[in-house]
PDB file of C-alpha atoms in Angstrom:
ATOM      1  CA  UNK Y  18     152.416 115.103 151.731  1.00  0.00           C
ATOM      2  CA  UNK Y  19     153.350 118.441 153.939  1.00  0.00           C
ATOM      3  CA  UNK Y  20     151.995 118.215 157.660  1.00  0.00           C
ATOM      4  CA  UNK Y  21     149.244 119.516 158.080  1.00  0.00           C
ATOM      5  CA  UNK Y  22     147.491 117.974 161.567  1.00  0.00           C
ATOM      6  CA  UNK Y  23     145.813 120.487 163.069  1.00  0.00           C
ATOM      7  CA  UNK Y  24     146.859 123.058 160.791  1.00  0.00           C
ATOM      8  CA  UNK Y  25     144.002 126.326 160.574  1.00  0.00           C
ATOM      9  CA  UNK Y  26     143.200 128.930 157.604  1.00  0.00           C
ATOM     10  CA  UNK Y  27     140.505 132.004 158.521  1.00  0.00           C
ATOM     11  CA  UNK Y  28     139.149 133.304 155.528  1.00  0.00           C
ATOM     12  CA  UNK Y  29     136.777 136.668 156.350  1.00  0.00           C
ATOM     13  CA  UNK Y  30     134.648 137.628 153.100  1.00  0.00           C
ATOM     14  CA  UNK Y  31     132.314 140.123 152.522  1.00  0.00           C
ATOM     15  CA  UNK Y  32     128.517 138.625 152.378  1.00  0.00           C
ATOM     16  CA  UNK Y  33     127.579 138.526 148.684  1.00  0.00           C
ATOM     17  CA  UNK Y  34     127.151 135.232 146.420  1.00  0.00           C
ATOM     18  CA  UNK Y  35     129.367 136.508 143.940  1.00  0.00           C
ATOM     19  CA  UNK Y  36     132.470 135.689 146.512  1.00  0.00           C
ATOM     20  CA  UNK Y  37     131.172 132.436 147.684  1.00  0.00           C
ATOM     21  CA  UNK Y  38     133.631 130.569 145.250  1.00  0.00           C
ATOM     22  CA  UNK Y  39     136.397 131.354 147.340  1.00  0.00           C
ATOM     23  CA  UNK Y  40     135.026 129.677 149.931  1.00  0.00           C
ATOM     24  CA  UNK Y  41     134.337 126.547 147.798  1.00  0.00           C
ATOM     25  CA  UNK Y  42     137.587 126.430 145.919  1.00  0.00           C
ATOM     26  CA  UNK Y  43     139.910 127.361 149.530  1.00  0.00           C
ATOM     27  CA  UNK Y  44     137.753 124.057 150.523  1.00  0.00           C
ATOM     28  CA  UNK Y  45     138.689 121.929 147.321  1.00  0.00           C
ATOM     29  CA  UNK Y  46     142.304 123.121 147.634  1.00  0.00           C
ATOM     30  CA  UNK Y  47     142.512 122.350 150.786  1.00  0.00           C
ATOM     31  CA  UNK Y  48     140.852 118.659 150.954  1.00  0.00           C
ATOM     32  CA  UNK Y  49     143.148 117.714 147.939  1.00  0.00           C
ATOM     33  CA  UNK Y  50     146.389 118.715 149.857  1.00  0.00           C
ATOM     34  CA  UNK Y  51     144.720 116.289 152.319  1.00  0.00           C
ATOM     35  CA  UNK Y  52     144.424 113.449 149.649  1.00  0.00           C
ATOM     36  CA  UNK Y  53     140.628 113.321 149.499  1.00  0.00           C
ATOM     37  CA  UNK Y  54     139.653 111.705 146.526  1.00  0.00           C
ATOM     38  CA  UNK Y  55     138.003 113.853 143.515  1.00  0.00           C
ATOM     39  CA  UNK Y  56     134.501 112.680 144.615  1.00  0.00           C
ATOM     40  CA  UNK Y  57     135.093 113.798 148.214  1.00  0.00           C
ATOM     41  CA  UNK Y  58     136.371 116.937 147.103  1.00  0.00           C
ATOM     42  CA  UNK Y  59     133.081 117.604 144.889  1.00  0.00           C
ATOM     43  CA  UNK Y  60     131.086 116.501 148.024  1.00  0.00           C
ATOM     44  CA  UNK Y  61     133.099 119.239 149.715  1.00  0.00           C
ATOM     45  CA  UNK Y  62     132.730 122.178 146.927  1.00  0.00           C
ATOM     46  CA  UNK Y  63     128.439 121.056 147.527  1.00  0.00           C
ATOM     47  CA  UNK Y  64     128.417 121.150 150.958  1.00  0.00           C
ATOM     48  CA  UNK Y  65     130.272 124.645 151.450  1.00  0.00           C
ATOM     49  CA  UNK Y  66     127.932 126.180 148.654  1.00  0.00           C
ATOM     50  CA  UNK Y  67     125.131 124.894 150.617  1.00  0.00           C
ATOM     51  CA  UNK Y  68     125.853 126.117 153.676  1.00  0.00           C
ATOM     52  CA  UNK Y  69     127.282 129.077 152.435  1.00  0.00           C
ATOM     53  CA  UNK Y  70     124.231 130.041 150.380  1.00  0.00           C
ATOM     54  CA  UNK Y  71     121.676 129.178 153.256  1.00  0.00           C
ATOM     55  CA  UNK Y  72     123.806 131.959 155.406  1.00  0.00           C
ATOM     56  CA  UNK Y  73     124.052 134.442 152.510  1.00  0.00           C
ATOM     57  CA  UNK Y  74     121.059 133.888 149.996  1.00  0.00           C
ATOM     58  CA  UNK Y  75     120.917 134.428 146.161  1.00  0.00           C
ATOM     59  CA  UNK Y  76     121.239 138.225 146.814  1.00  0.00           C
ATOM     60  CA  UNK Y  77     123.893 138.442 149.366  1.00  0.00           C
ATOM     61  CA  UNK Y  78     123.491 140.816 152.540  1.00  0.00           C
ATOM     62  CA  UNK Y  79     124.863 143.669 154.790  1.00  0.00           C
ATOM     63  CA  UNK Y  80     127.789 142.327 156.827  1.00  0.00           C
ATOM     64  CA  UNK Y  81     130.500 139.770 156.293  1.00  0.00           C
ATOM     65  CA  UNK Y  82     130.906 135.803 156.422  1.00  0.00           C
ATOM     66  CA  UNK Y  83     134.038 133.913 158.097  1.00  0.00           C
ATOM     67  CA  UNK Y  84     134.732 130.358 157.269  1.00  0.00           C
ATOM     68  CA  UNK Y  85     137.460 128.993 159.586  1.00  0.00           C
ATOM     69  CA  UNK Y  86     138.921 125.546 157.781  1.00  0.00           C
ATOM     70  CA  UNK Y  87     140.630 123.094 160.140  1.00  0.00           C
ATOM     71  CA  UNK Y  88     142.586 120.470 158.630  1.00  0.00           C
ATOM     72  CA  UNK Y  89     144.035 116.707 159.952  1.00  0.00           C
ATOM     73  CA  UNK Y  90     145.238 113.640 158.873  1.00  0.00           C
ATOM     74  CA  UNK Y  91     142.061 112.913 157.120  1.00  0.00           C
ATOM     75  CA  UNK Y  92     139.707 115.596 158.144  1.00  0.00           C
ATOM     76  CA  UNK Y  93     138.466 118.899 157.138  1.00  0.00           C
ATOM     77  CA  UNK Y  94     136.442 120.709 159.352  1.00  0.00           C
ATOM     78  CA  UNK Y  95     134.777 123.762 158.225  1.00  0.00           C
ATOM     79  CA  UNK Y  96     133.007 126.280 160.439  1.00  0.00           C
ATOM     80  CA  UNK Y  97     131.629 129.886 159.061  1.00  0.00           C
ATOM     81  CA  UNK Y  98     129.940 132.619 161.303  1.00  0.00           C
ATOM     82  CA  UNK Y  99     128.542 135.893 160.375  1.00  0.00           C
ATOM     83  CA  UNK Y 100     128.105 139.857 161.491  1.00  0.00           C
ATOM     84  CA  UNK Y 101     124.699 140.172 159.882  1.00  0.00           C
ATOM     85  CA  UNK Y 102     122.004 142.232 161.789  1.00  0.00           C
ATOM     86  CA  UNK Y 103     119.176 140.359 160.412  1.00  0.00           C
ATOM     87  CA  UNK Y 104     119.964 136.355 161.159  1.00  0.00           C
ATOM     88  CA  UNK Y 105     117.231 134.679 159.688  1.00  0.00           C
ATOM     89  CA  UNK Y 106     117.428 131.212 157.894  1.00  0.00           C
ATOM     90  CA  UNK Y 107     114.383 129.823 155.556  1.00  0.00           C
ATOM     91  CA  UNK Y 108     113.133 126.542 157.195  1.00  0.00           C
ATOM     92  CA  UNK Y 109     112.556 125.125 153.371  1.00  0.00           C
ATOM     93  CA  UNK Y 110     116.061 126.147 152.327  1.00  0.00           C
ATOM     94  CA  UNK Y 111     117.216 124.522 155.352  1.00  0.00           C
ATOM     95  CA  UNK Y 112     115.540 121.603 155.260  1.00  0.00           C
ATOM     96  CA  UNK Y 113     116.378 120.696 151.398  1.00  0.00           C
ATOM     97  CA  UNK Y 114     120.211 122.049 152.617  1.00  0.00           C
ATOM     98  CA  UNK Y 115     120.089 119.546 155.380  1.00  0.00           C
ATOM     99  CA  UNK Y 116     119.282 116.448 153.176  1.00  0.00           C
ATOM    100  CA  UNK Y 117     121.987 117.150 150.685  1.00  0.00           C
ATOM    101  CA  UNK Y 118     124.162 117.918 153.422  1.00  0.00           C
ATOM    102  CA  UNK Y 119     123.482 114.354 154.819  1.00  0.00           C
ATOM    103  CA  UNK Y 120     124.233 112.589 151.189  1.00  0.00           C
ATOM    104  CA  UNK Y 121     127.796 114.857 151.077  1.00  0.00           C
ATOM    105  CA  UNK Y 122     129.219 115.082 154.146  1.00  0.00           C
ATOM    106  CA  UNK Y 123     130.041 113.045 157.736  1.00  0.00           C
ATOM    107  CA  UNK Y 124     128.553 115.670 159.993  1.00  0.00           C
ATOM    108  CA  UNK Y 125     126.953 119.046 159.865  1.00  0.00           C
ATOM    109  CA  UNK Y 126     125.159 121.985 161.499  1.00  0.00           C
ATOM    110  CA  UNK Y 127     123.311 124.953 160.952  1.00  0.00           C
ATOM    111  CA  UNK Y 128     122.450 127.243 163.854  1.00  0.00           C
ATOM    112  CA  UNK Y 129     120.450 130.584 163.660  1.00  0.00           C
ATOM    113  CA  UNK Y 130     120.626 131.780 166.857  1.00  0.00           C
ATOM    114  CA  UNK Y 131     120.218 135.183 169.164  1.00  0.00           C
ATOM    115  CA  UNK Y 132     123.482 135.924 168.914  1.00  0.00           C
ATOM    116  CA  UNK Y 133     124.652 134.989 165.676  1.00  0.00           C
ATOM    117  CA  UNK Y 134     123.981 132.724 162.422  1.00  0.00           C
ATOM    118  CA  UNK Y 135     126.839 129.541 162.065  1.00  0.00           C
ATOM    119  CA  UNK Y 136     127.386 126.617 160.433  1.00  0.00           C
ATOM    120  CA  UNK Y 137     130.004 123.442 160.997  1.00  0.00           C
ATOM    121  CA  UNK Y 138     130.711 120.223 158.660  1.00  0.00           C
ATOM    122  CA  UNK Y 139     133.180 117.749 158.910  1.00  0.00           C
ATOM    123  CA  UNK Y 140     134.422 115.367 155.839  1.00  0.00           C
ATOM    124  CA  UNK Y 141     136.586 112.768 156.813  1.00  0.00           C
ATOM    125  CA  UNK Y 142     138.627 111.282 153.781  1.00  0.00           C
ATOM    126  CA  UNK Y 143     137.680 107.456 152.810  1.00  0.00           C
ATOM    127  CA  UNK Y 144     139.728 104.647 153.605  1.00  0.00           C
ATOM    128  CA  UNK Y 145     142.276 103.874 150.912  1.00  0.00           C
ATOM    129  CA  UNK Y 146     142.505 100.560 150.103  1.00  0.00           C
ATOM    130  CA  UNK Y 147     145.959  99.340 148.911  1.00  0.00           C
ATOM    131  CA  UNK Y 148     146.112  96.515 145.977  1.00  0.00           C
ATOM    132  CA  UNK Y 149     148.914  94.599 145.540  1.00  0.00           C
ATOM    133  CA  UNK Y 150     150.628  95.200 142.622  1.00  0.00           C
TER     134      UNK Y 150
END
């Protein structure tokens, strides 16, 4: 497997759901290069279109969203930011986002404050146990 310990990607997208894959596939490509397993990178592709879509909404909005991915040994870290002038975040959307959050990845945060709407996870990838064979 390449290095990769505390390796860094930005990726700067306009706010609109229709780009919001990118996000979630840079996030799957990135946690397999890291070894996750296929379930962690699901959890992954979940947790980014959660947090993503929480920030953004079903019909996108003026401005643009940056996802910074941080990658180690067995980590991804995942923080996103935005520009927007209106930085609102529906407490129901947020509180059904936080639950599934909580069954997909280690840690996680949404913040909507004065200065500007954010978000952080962290997946760590699952101990590999080695059979003999």
């Amino acid at each position: 497997m390449d290095q990769v310990h505390g390796e860094q990607i930005r990726l700067t997208l306009p706010a609109t759901p229709q780009l919001m894959r990118v996000a979630r596939l840079t996030a799957a490509g990135l946690a397999s290069r890291l070894g996750f397993s296929l379930d962690e990178v699901e959890d992954l592709k979940i947790a980014v279109d959660e947090l993503c879509f929480a920030m953004v909404g079903t019909r996108g909005r003026e401005g643009t969203l940056t996802l910074i991915y941080r990658m180690s040994v067995d980590t991804l870290e995942i923080e996103g930011s935005s520009d927007f002038d209106e930085r609102t975040v529906g407490s129901a959307a947020s509180e059904l986002s936080a639950l599934i959050l909580a069954a997909v990845v280690d840690e996680h945060e949404l913040v909507d404050s004065d200065s500007t709407l954010r978000f952080r996870l962290k997946k760590r990838r699952a101990a590999r146990v080695e059979h003999p064979g």
